[in-house]
Structures are given as C-alpha cells and as structure tokens.
CSV table of C-alpha atoms and ligand atoms in Angstrom, one decimal:
chain,number,residue,atom,x,y,z
A,1,MET,CA,47.7,83.4,138.5
A,2,ASP,CA,44.4,83.6,136.5
A,3,GLU,CA,44.4,80.7,133.5
A,4,PHE,CA,44.8,83.5,131.3
A,5,SER,CA,48.7,84.9,132.3
A,6,LYS,CA,49.1,81.1,132.6
A,7,ALA,CA,49.1,81.2,128.9
A,8,LEU,CA,50.2,84.1,128.2
A,9,GLN,CA,53.6,82.9,129.8
A,10,ALA,CA,53.5,79.3,128.2
A,11,ASP,CA,53.3,82.0,124.7
A,12,LYS,CA,56.4,79.8,123.2
A,13,ARG,CA,56.9,82.7,120.1
A,14,GLU,CA,59.8,85.2,120.3
A,15,ILE,CA,58.7,87.8,118.7
A,16,ILE,CA,54.7,88.3,117.1
A,17,THR,CA,55.7,91.1,113.6
A,18,ILE,CA,53.5,91.0,112.0
A,19,PRO,CA,52.8,93.9,109.4
A,20,THR,CA,55.0,94.5,106.7
A,21,ILE,CA,56.4,99.1,107.8
A,22,TYR,CA,57.3,101.3,105.2
A,23,LYS,CA,58.4,104.5,106.2
A,24,MET,CA,57.7,107.1,104.1
A,25,SER,CA,57.9,111.6,103.2
A,26,ASP,CA,54.1,112.2,102.3
A,27,PHE,CA,50.4,110.7,100.9
A,28,GLY,CA,51.5,110.8,97.7
A,29,GLN,CA,53.8,108.7,97.7
A,30,LEU,CA,51.5,106.3,99.8
A,31,ALA,CA,48.7,106.3,96.8
A,32,ALA,CA,51.4,105.6,94.3
A,33,GLU,CA,53.2,103.1,95.8
A,34,PHE,CA,49.8,101.4,96.7
A,35,ASN,CA,48.0,102.8,93.7
A,36,LEU,CA,44.8,103.8,95.8
A,37,GLY,CA,41.4,105.0,94.4
A,38,GLU,CA,38.1,104.4,94.5
A,39,ARG,CA,37.3,101.1,96.3
A,40,ASP,CA,39.6,102.1,98.9
A,41,VAL,CA,38.0,103.6,101.9
A,42,VAL,CA,40.3,106.1,104.3
A,43,LEU,CA,39.3,106.1,107.5
A,44,THR,CA,40.4,110.0,108.9
A,45,ASN,CA,39.8,113.3,110.6
A,46,GLU,CA,39.0,116.1,109.0
A,47,PHE,CA,41.6,118.2,109.9
A,48,ILE,CA,44.6,115.2,108.6
A,49,TYR,CA,42.8,115.4,105.5
A,50,LYS,CA,42.7,118.8,105.3
A,51,PRO,CA,47.0,119.8,105.5
A,52,PHE,CA,47.9,116.4,104.0
A,53,MET,CA,45.9,114.4,101.6
A,54,GLU,CA,43.5,117.1,99.9
A,55,GLU,CA,46.1,118.2,97.3
A,56,TYR,CA,46.7,115.2,95.9
A,57,ASN,CA,43.4,114.9,94.7
A,58,ILE,CA,43.3,110.9,94.6
A,59,PRO,CA,39.6,109.4,94.4
A,60,CYS,CA,38.9,107.2,97.5
A,61,GLN,CA,35.7,107.6,99.3
A,62,TYR,CA,37.1,109.7,102.7
A,63,VAL,CA,35.3,109.0,105.6
A,64,PHE,CA,35.7,111.4,109.0
A,65,GLN,CA,36.0,110.3,111.8
A,66,GLU,CA,34.3,113.4,113.5
A,67,LYS,CA,30.7,111.8,111.8
A,68,PHE,CA,30.6,109.1,114.4
A,69,GLY,CA,31.8,110.8,117.5
A,70,LEU,CA,35.5,111.9,118.5
A,71,LEU,CA,35.5,110.1,122.1
A,72,GLU,CA,37.0,106.0,121.8
A,73,PRO,CA,35.6,103.7,119.8
A,74,SER,CA,32.3,102.6,121.7
A,75,GLU,CA,29.5,99.6,120.6
A,76,GLU,CA,27.4,102.6,119.0
A,77,MET,CA,30.6,104.0,117.4
A,78,ILE,CA,31.2,101.1,115.8
A,79,ASN,CA,27.6,100.7,114.1
A,80,ILE,CA,27.0,104.0,113.0
A,81,MET,CA,30.7,104.1,111.5
A,82,TYR,CA,29.3,100.2,109.4
A,83,ASP,CA,25.9,102.2,108.5
A,84,ALA,CA,28.4,105.0,107.2
A,85,ILE,CA,30.4,102.5,105.4
A,86,PRO,CA,28.9,99.6,103.6
A,87,TYR,CA,30.3,96.2,103.5
A,88,ASP,CA,30.2,96.2,99.7
A,89,SER,CA,31.9,99.9,98.8
A,90,TYR,CA,35.0,99.1,99.4
A,91,ASP,CA,38.3,96.1,98.9
A,92,ARG,CA,40.8,97.9,101.3
A,93,VAL,CA,40.8,99.3,104.2
A,94,ILE,CA,43.4,102.4,104.8
A,95,ALA,CA,43.5,103.9,108.3
A,96,ILE,CA,45.3,107.9,109.3
A,97,GLY,CA,45.0,108.8,112.7
A,98,GLY,CA,45.2,108.4,116.2
A,99,GLY,CA,44.9,105.0,118.3
A,100,ALA,CA,40.7,105.0,118.1
A,101,ILE,CA,41.1,105.2,114.2
A,102,MET,CA,43.8,102.7,114.4
A,103,ASP,CA,41.4,100.3,116.5
A,104,LEU,CA,38.5,101.5,114.4
A,105,CYS,CA,40.0,100.5,111.1
A,106,LYS,CA,40.5,96.3,112.4
A,107,LEU,CA,37.3,96.3,113.0
A,108,LEU,CA,36.6,97.5,108.5
A,109,GLY,CA,38.7,94.7,108.0
A,110,CYS,CA,36.9,92.2,108.8
A,111,LYS,CA,33.7,90.2,108.5
A,112,ARG,CA,30.6,92.3,109.8
A,113,PRO,CA,29.2,90.4,112.6
A,114,ALA,CA,25.4,90.2,113.9
A,115,SER,CA,26.6,92.4,117.4
A,116,ILE,CA,29.3,93.9,117.8
A,117,HIS,CA,28.7,92.9,122.0
A,118,GLU,CA,28.9,89.6,120.9
A,119,MET,CA,32.0,89.7,119.0
A,120,TYR,CA,33.5,91.7,121.9
A,121,PHE,CA,33.1,88.9,124.2
A,122,LYS,CA,34.5,85.9,122.4
A,123,ARG,CA,30.4,84.8,121.3
A,124,GLU,CA,31.3,85.1,117.4
A,125,PRO,CA,34.0,84.8,115.6
A,126,VAL,CA,36.3,87.5,114.1
A,127,ILE,CA,37.0,86.5,110.2
A,128,HIS,CA,39.4,88.7,108.6
A,129,GLU,CA,38.4,89.7,105.0
A,130,LYS,CA,40.2,92.6,104.1
A,131,GLU,CA,43.4,94.6,103.5
A,132,VAL,CA,44.2,97.0,106.0
A,133,ILE,CA,46.9,99.8,105.6
A,134,ALA,CA,47.6,101.7,109.2
A,135,ILE,CA,48.8,105.6,109.1
A,136,PRO,CA,49.6,106.2,112.9
A,137,THR,CA,49.2,110.0,113.1
A,138,THR,CA,50.4,110.0,117.1
A,139,CYS,CA,53.4,108.0,118.6
A,140,GLY,CA,52.4,106.0,121.7
A,141,THR,CA,49.6,103.4,121.3
A,142,GLY,CA,51.8,100.8,118.8
A,143,SER,CA,48.4,99.6,118.2
A,144,GLU,CA,49.2,100.5,114.4
A,145,VAL,CA,51.3,97.4,115.1
A,146,THR,CA,49.3,95.1,117.9
A,147,ASN,CA,46.7,92.8,118.0
A,148,ILE,CA,43.9,94.4,119.6
A,149,SER,CA,41.4,96.1,119.6
A,150,VAL,CA,39.9,98.3,122.6
A,151,CYS,CA,36.3,99.5,122.5
A,152,ILE,CA,33.7,100.6,125.9
A,153,VAL,CA,31.2,98.0,125.5
A,154,LYS,CA,28.4,97.3,128.0
A,155,ASP,CA,28.9,95.2,130.3
A,156,GLU,CA,28.5,91.8,131.8
A,157,LYS,CA,28.4,89.8,135.1
A,158,ASP,CA,27.5,85.8,134.0
A,159,GLY,CA,26.6,86.2,130.9
A,160,VAL,CA,23.5,89.7,131.9
A,161,LEU,CA,24.2,93.1,131.3
A,162,THR,CA,24.9,94.9,134.6
A,163,GLY,CA,23.5,98.4,133.2
A,164,GLY,CA,27.0,99.9,132.9
A,165,GLU,CA,29.8,99.8,130.8
A,166,THR,CA,34.0,98.8,130.6
A,167,LYS,CA,36.7,98.8,128.1
A,168,LEU,CA,37.9,95.6,126.8
A,169,GLY,CA,39.6,94.6,124.1
A,170,LEU,CA,39.0,92.3,121.2
A,171,VAL,CA,42.4,90.4,120.5
A,172,SER,CA,43.2,88.1,117.1
A,173,ASP,CA,45.9,88.4,115.1
A,174,ASP,CA,44.5,88.2,112.3
A,175,ILE,CA,43.2,91.7,113.9
A,176,THR,CA,47.0,93.3,113.6
A,177,PRO,CA,46.6,95.6,109.8
A,178,ASN,CA,48.7,93.9,107.0
A,179,LYS,CA,50.9,97.5,106.2
A,180,VAL,CA,52.2,100.0,108.7
A,181,VAL,CA,52.9,103.5,107.0
A,182,LEU,CA,54.5,105.3,109.1
A,183,ILE,CA,55.0,109.4,107.7
A,184,PRO,CA,56.1,111.4,110.7
A,185,LYS,CA,54.8,114.4,109.3
A,186,PHE,CA,51.8,113.8,110.3
A,187,ILE,CA,52.4,113.8,113.4
A,188,SER,CA,53.8,117.8,113.3
A,189,THR,CA,50.0,118.9,114.2
A,190,LEU,CA,49.5,117.4,117.2
A,191,PRO,CA,49.4,119.5,120.1
A,192,TYR,CA,51.7,119.2,123.0
A,193,ARG,CA,49.4,117.4,125.7
A,194,PRO,CA,48.4,113.9,123.8
A,195,PHE,CA,52.5,114.4,122.3
A,196,ILE,CA,54.2,114.1,125.2
A,197,THR,CA,51.7,111.9,127.2
A,198,SER,CA,51.4,109.9,123.9
A,199,VAL,CA,55.7,109.7,123.6
A,200,ILE,CA,55.7,109.1,127.5
A,201,ASP,CA,53.1,106.4,127.4
A,202,ALA,CA,55.8,104.2,124.5
A,203,LEU,CA,58.4,104.6,127.6
A,204,ILE,CA,56.4,103.2,129.6
A,205,HIS,CA,55.9,100.1,126.8
A,206,ALA,CA,59.3,99.5,125.9
A,207,THR,CA,60.3,100.0,130.1
A,208,GLU,CA,57.7,97.8,131.3
A,209,SER,CA,58.5,94.8,128.6
A,210,PHE,CA,62.6,95.0,129.6
A,211,LEU,CA,61.5,94.6,133.5
A,212,SER,CA,59.3,91.8,132.3
A,213,PRO,CA,60.2,88.8,135.0
A,214,SER,CA,58.6,86.0,132.5
A,215,ARG,CA,57.8,87.0,129.2
A,216,LYS,CA,60.2,88.8,127.8
A,217,THR,CA,62.5,87.3,125.1
A,218,ILE,CA,65.9,88.2,123.9
A,219,THR,CA,64.1,89.4,121.0
A,220,SER,CA,61.7,91.8,122.5
A,221,GLU,CA,64.4,92.9,124.5
A,222,MET,CA,66.2,94.4,121.5
A,223,TYR,CA,63.1,96.5,120.7
A,224,SER,CA,62.4,97.5,123.9
A,225,LYS,CA,66.1,98.8,124.0
A,226,ARG,CA,65.7,100.6,121.3
A,227,ALA,CA,62.7,101.7,121.5
A,228,MET,CA,63.3,103.1,125.3
A,229,GLU,CA,67.2,104.7,124.0
A,230,ILE,CA,65.2,107.0,120.8
A,231,ILE,CA,62.7,108.2,123.3
A,232,LEU,CA,65.0,109.1,126.0
A,233,GLU,CA,66.8,110.2,123.6
A,234,GLY,CA,64.3,112.1,122.4
A,235,LEU,CA,63.3,113.9,125.8
A,236,ARG,CA,66.8,114.5,127.0
A,237,LEU,CA,67.1,117.4,124.0
A,238,ILE,CA,63.1,118.3,124.9
A,239,ALA,CA,64.2,118.8,128.3
A,240,GLU,CA,67.3,120.6,127.1
A,241,GLU,CA,65.8,123.3,124.3
A,242,GLY,CA,62.3,123.6,124.3
A,243,GLN,CA,58.7,122.1,122.8
A,244,GLU,CA,59.6,123.1,118.8
A,245,ALA,CA,62.9,120.0,119.4
A,246,ARG,CA,60.2,117.8,118.9
A,247,LEU,CA,59.6,119.0,115.6
A,248,ASN,CA,63.6,118.2,114.3
A,249,TYR,CA,62.8,114.2,116.2
A,250,LEU,CA,59.1,113.4,114.7
A,251,ASP,CA,61.2,110.4,112.4
A,252,GLU,CA,62.6,108.5,115.1
A,253,PHE,CA,59.6,108.7,117.9
A,254,SER,CA,57.1,106.8,115.7
A,255,THR,CA,59.7,104.7,115.3
A,256,ALA,CA,60.3,104.6,119.0
A,257,SER,CA,56.3,103.8,119.7
A,258,TYR,CA,55.9,101.0,117.2
A,259,LEU,CA,58.9,99.2,118.4
A,260,ALA,CA,57.7,99.4,122.0
A,261,GLY,CA,54.6,97.9,120.0
A,262,ILE,CA,56.5,95.2,119.1
A,263,ALA,CA,58.4,95.1,122.2
A,264,PHE,CA,55.2,95.1,124.6
A,265,LEU,CA,52.9,92.2,122.3
A,266,LYS,CA,55.1,89.9,123.4
A,267,ALA,CA,57.0,90.5,126.5
A,268,GLY,CA,53.7,92.8,127.8
A,269,CYS,CA,52.9,95.3,130.2
A,270,GLY,CA,52.9,95.7,134.1
A,271,THR,CA,51.6,97.3,136.9
A,272,VAL,CA,51.7,100.6,135.4
A,273,HIS,CA,48.9,100.4,132.8
A,274,ALA,CA,47.2,97.6,135.3
A,275,MET,CA,47.0,100.9,138.6
A,276,SER,CA,46.5,103.4,135.5
A,277,PHE,CA,42.9,101.2,134.1
A,278,PRO,CA,40.9,102.2,136.9
A,279,LEU,CA,41.9,105.8,137.4
A,280,GLY,CA,41.6,106.2,133.6
A,281,GLY,CA,38.5,105.1,132.9
A,282,THR,CA,36.6,106.0,136.1
A,283,TYR,CA,38.3,109.9,136.2
A,284,HIS,CA,38.6,110.3,132.6
A,285,VAL,CA,42.3,110.4,132.3
A,286,PRO,CA,43.3,110.1,128.8
A,287,HIS,CA,45.9,106.4,129.0
A,288,GLY,CA,49.3,108.4,127.9
A,289,GLU,CA,49.3,111.2,131.5
A,290,SER,CA,47.5,108.3,133.6
A,291,ASN,CA,49.9,106.0,132.7
A,292,TYR,CA,52.6,108.9,134.2
A,293,ALA,CA,50.8,110.0,136.9
A,294,LEU,CA,52.2,106.9,138.1
A,295,PHE,CA,55.0,105.3,136.7
A,296,GLY,CA,57.8,107.7,138.8
A,297,LYS,CA,55.9,106.4,142.1
A,298,ILE,CA,56.1,102.7,141.0
A,299,MET,CA,59.8,102.6,139.9
A,300,GLU,CA,61.1,104.4,142.8
A,301,ILE,CA,59.1,101.1,144.8
A,302,TYR,CA,61.0,98.7,142.0
A,303,ASN,CA,64.3,100.5,143.4
A,304,GLU,CA,63.8,99.6,146.9
A,305,TYR,CA,62.8,96.1,146.3
A,306,ASN,CA,64.7,95.4,144.0
A,307,PRO,CA,67.8,97.5,142.6
A,308,ASN,CA,69.9,95.0,140.9
A,309,GLY,CA,68.3,93.4,139.1
A,310,GLU,CA,66.8,94.2,135.0
A,311,LEU,CA,66.2,97.7,136.5
A,312,LEU,CA,70.3,97.4,137.3
A,313,ARG,CA,70.4,97.6,133.0
A,314,PHE,CA,67.8,100.0,132.9
A,315,LYS,CA,69.2,102.6,135.5
A,316,GLU,CA,72.7,102.3,133.4
A,317,LEU,CA,70.8,102.5,130.1
A,318,VAL,CA,69.3,106.0,131.9
A,319,ALA,CA,72.5,107.1,132.7
A,320,SER,CA,74.3,106.3,129.5
A,321,ILE,CA,72.1,108.7,127.2
A,322,THR,CA,71.7,111.8,129.9
A,323,GLY,CA,74.8,111.1,131.9
A,324,CYS,CA,74.0,111.1,134.8
A,325,GLU,CA,75.3,108.3,137.9
A,326,VAL,CA,73.8,104.6,138.0
A,327,GLU,CA,72.3,105.1,141.5
A,328,LYS,CA,70.7,108.5,140.9
A,329,ALA,CA,69.3,107.6,137.6
A,330,ILE,CA,65.4,106.6,138.9
A,331,ASP,CA,65.5,110.2,140.0
A,332,TYR,CA,67.2,112.1,136.8
A,333,LEU,CA,64.7,110.1,134.9
A,334,ASN,CA,61.7,111.8,137.0
A,335,GLU,CA,63.2,115.5,137.0
A,336,MET,CA,63.4,115.0,132.8
A,337,LEU,CA,60.0,113.7,132.7
A,338,GLU,CA,59.0,116.8,135.3
A,339,LYS,CA,60.8,118.9,132.8
A,340,VAL,CA,59.3,118.3,129.8
A,341,TYR,CA,56.0,117.5,131.1
A,342,HIS,CA,54.7,118.4,134.9
A,343,LEU,CA,53.8,115.8,137.1
A,344,LYS,CA,50.3,116.2,138.7
A,345,PRO,CA,48.8,114.4,142.2
A,346,ILE,CA,46.5,112.2,140.9
A,347,HIS,CA,43.5,113.8,143.0
A,348,GLU,CA,43.8,116.9,140.3
A,349,TYR,CA,42.5,114.1,138.4
A,350,GLY,CA,39.5,113.7,140.6
A,351,PHE,CA,41.2,111.2,143.0
A,352,LYS,CA,39.2,110.5,146.0
A,353,GLU,CA,41.2,109.2,149.4
A,354,SER,CA,38.5,106.3,149.4
A,355,ASP,CA,39.3,105.2,145.8
A,356,ILE,CA,43.3,103.9,147.0
A,357,VAL,CA,41.7,100.8,148.7
A,358,ASP,CA,39.0,99.9,146.6
A,359,PHE,CA,41.3,100.5,143.1
A,360,ALA,CA,43.6,98.1,144.9
A,361,GLU,CA,41.0,95.9,144.8
A,362,SER,CA,39.9,96.1,142.1
A,363,VAL,CA,43.6,96.4,140.4
A,364,GLU,CA,43.6,92.5,142.0
A,365,ALA,CA,40.9,91.1,141.2
A,366,ASN,CA,40.7,92.4,137.4
A,367,GLN,CA,44.5,92.7,136.5
A,368,GLN,CA,46.4,89.9,136.3
A,369,ARG,CA,47.6,89.8,133.3
A,370,LEU,CA,48.9,92.9,134.4
A,371,ILE,CA,50.5,92.6,137.9
A,372,THR,CA,51.6,89.2,137.4
A,373,ASN,CA,54.3,90.6,135.4
A,374,SER,CA,54.8,93.0,137.4
A,375,TYR,CA,58.7,94.0,138.1
A,376,VAL,CA,58.1,93.5,142.1
A,377,GLN,CA,56.6,90.0,142.2
A,378,PRO,CA,54.9,88.6,143.8
A,379,TRP,CA,52.6,92.6,143.6
A,380,THR,CA,50.2,92.4,146.7
A,381,LYS,CA,46.9,95.2,147.0
A,382,GLU,CA,49.5,96.8,149.7
A,383,LEU,CA,52.0,98.0,147.9
A,384,SER,CA,49.2,99.2,144.7
A,385,GLN,CA,47.1,101.2,147.9
A,386,ARG,CA,51.0,102.8,148.4
A,387,VAL,CA,51.7,103.5,145.1
A,388,TYR,CA,48.2,105.6,145.1
A,389,ARG,CA,48.6,107.3,148.2
A,390,GLU,CA,51.9,108.7,147.7
A,391,CYS,CA,50.8,110.0,143.8
A,392,PHE,CA,47.5,111.2,145.8
B,1,LIG,N1,45.2,98.7,120.4
B,1,LIG,C1,45.9,98.8,121.2
B,1,LIG,O1,47.3,98.0,121.3
B,1,LIG,C2,45.3,100.0,121.9
B,1,LIG,C3,46.8,100.2,122.8
B,1,LIG,C4,46.5,101.3,123.2
B,1,LIG,C5,45.3,102.6,123.6
B,1,LIG,N2,44.9,102.0,122.2
B,1,LIG,C6,43.7,102.4,122.4
B,1,LIG,O2,43.9,104.2,121.2
B,1,LIG,C7,43.7,105.0,121.7
B,1,LIG,C8,43.9,105.3,122.1
B,1,LIG,O3,45.0,106.5,121.1
B,1,LIG,P1,45.8,108.3,121.1
B,1,LIG,O4,46.1,108.2,122.7
B,1,LIG,O5,46.5,107.5,119.7
B,1,LIG,O6,44.8,108.7,121.5
B,1,LIG,P2,43.2,109.2,120.4
B,1,LIG,O7,43.6,108.2,118.8
B,1,LIG,O8,41.7,109.3,121.1
B,1,LIG,O9,44.0,110.6,119.5
B,1,LIG,C9,44.3,111.5,120.7
B,1,LIG,C10,44.3,113.2,120.2
B,1,LIG,O10,44.7,113.4,119.4
B,1,LIG,C11,43.6,113.7,117.8
B,1,LIG,N3,44.8,113.9,117.3
B,1,LIG,C12,45.3,112.4,116.7
B,1,LIG,N4,46.5,112.6,115.2
B,1,LIG,C13,46.6,114.0,115.4
B,1,LIG,C14,47.4,114.7,114.9
B,1,LIG,N5,47.9,114.9,113.8
B,1,LIG,N6,46.6,116.3,114.6
B,1,LIG,C15,45.8,117.0,115.6
B,1,LIG,N7,44.9,116.3,116.1
B,1,LIG,C16,45.6,114.6,116.2
B,1,LIG,C17,42.9,112.2,117.2
B,1,LIG,O11,41.6,113.4,117.3
B,1,LIG,C18,42.3,112.5,119.9
B,1,LIG,O12,41.1,113.8,119.9
B,1,LIG,C19,42.4,104.6,123.2
B,1,LIG,O13,41.2,104.6,122.1
B,1,LIG,C20,43.2,103.0,123.7
B,1,LIG,O14,42.0,102.2,124.3
B,1,LIG,C21,44.2,101.3,121.4
B,2,LIG,FE1,50.1,101.8,127.1
C-alpha cells in the first residue's frame, strides 16, 4: 500500500464537517440573510443568473463562467478567471453553479499563487483569505462540502513537463467553503441527463463510503445510509412515475448529495471511482456517466465474492425501500437504474478492446488510494480487466 493510502487509513477524524449548511427558497432570501452587495463577487452561469437572480437587482459583481469556457477547470481557465476578477475587487465569494463552479470558487477564496501549476503540485502554499459561500445547482459531486478542487493541469514526471495533461485534486481543509446554501429550485433547470447521472454519482459516493472496509466510521456511515435511503426512494419514484417526478423531490436530492459528500470526505470512494477515472479522462465521458457504466458490474462482483459482509446490510436497505427480495437486491437495483437511465456498453464511449489491459494497469498504478478502499480486498488487475471486459 502506498504512503498516501496508509495515511488516509490512519486518519483518526470521526467526520469532517466544515461548512455551516443553510436551506433557502430563493436568491432574494440569500441576499437578505448575508446582506449581499458590491464587495461580493457572484460566480455563476448566465443561464442560472437570468431566471433566478436578475429580478432581485442586488448590486453584486456577477461573473459568468462562460467567459472562461464551460469546460472543466484547467490552469488556463483559472488564469483567465484571475485576470477577470482582480483580487482586491471583492471581500466575499458567492458561487452558484455545478461542480466546476464549486471548485473554481475555492480558488477565488485563496491568496493568488504566483503559479497555479506550482500550487497544484504542492510547491506553493494554499492560503485561504476570503469567505466562500457555495450554492450547488447540480446534485451529485458533493463538492460544496469537500476540501478538494479538481483541475486539468500540465502533467509532469520527476519535475519535468511531459507535454500531456492530467487531472489533479488540490487537497486542503482550508479551501472547503465556509458556508453552503441549498436552494433546491436552482436544480430545476438542469436537463435530465446531467441530473440523473449526477444523482447516480451521489448514490455511488454513498455506497462506496458505506462499503469502505477500513476508513468508515459510525458517523460517516450515518451520512452514507441516509443519503442512500433518500436517493433510492427518489430513483424508485422516477422509475415508477417518469422523469418529471424528480421536480417534486429536488430538496431531497440536493440534501442527499451533500450528505454523501460528507460521507466520502471521511470514508473515501472505492473501485467504481478508481476504474472510472481512465475511462472518463481518456474518452471525456462525464464523471457520473462513466461511474454508472461500471457500477452495476462491480456490485455484482462484490456480491459474488462476499455477499454476507457489509454488502448484506446494503442489500437489506435496498430491499426495505424497493420491496424486492434481499438476495435479489443487486439485480433489482441494476434493473431500476436501467429504467431511469439506459446503461451503455463502454465501447459506445470509444473504449477499445486493447484498453482492457492498459486501463487495468493504469488503475493499479495510479488509483491506489481508491482500490485500497475497495469492498473486495485485494482488488487485483485481473478483477479490473474482468470488469472492463464484461462492460465492453
Ligand atoms: N471538488 C470535489 O470534491 C469534486 C468532486 C467530484 C467532481 N468534481 C468536479 O466537478 C465537476 C463536475 O461537476 P458537475 O457534475 O456538477 O458538472 P458541471 O459543473 O460541469 O455541470 C454540468 C453541466 O450542467 C450545467 N448546469 C449546472 N447547473 C445547471 C442548472 N441548474 N441548470 C442548467 N444547467 C446547469 C453546467 O453548466 C454544465 O454544463 C468536474 O469538474 C469535476 O472534476 C469535484
Ligand atoms: Fe463521484
């Protein structure tokens, strides 16, 4: 096991809950509660600003992410953002958007580094200076409560740029937002596909942290379990009543998403996230979707290897919410997921047969932090190959 995984397993914290969480009904209430004004920078999207903020005429500085590009944060995008928002022009950061905006706002709250690249490679310190209030408009990443900011950076090996790019997470408890406000109606404009794949991502966060063999605690399990209950009930409703049923359940989904975020911040994710990273990174499959592509198969293998450990409690939970038989809970869950979102074989995302071996090697080499937290131990290269082959 690598040193980082060992350190994670030795972490004695029972739970990590930094932000204060509020729930509000609209932007007007948010502006009144926090007395928003000219020294507040609001980082958002124009398509969220127009329906939900414009009418209140609150005199903040509104900056739209579209100005820097709608893709995932990169070194280049962050530098453009820094130029567009001078550091001395604001005292507080209000971030209203998806996981990408959540991650960008964490950087706006910090002292500007001489180089973003150096900061992500831990050669420049992270110094938090300005209050950050995060308002998520998707319901999956849990990024609003986590201490991570993910960025596509120029890759390096032994301190030398390789010419390629990779995804890196800047990890520091200092960058966790200070306050989180859930405004469920902000999610109502999110189209069904990003909505449902982000909900499935949150279910996977809750499930993987619930099944964590050595990092979960009594308290993290409480967060995982409640998140799973809420999400499974919501998925059951959508499976029975159709996509529109989600609109009556947005409060619950946004709550479950942050609960799952707190759970995985302590207990960690596992094999699904480990195996999804090469797929998502290489073929640009959105995060929730690449996780979903592998989740069902990995749960089947867990059930084959160790059906009576913590997985039995997971199956009992699925059975209690859906009414299925405990022994058939994994199959039933996969059928319910198929009803809410069609599962595609991974070759449809561009995955090639030769990737089966290469990606399994990559998981073994680069995702130790996650596979050491797998429900089945040890999670071998052969098992990774089997998952990719059977999902092909
Ligand atoms: N820091 C963490 O802990 C953490 C964890 C997981 C993922 N991430 C990062 O989060 C990002 C993914 O987050 P995401 O899934 O929320 O995706 P996202 O932020 O890219 O949003 C998905 C899409 O939906 C749009 N959108 C967001 N809210 C909307 C709304 N209410 N109405 C209409 N459209 C809306 C966005 O503009 C975007 O096009 C990635 O950059 C990933 O690296 C961070
Ligand atoms: Fe995830």
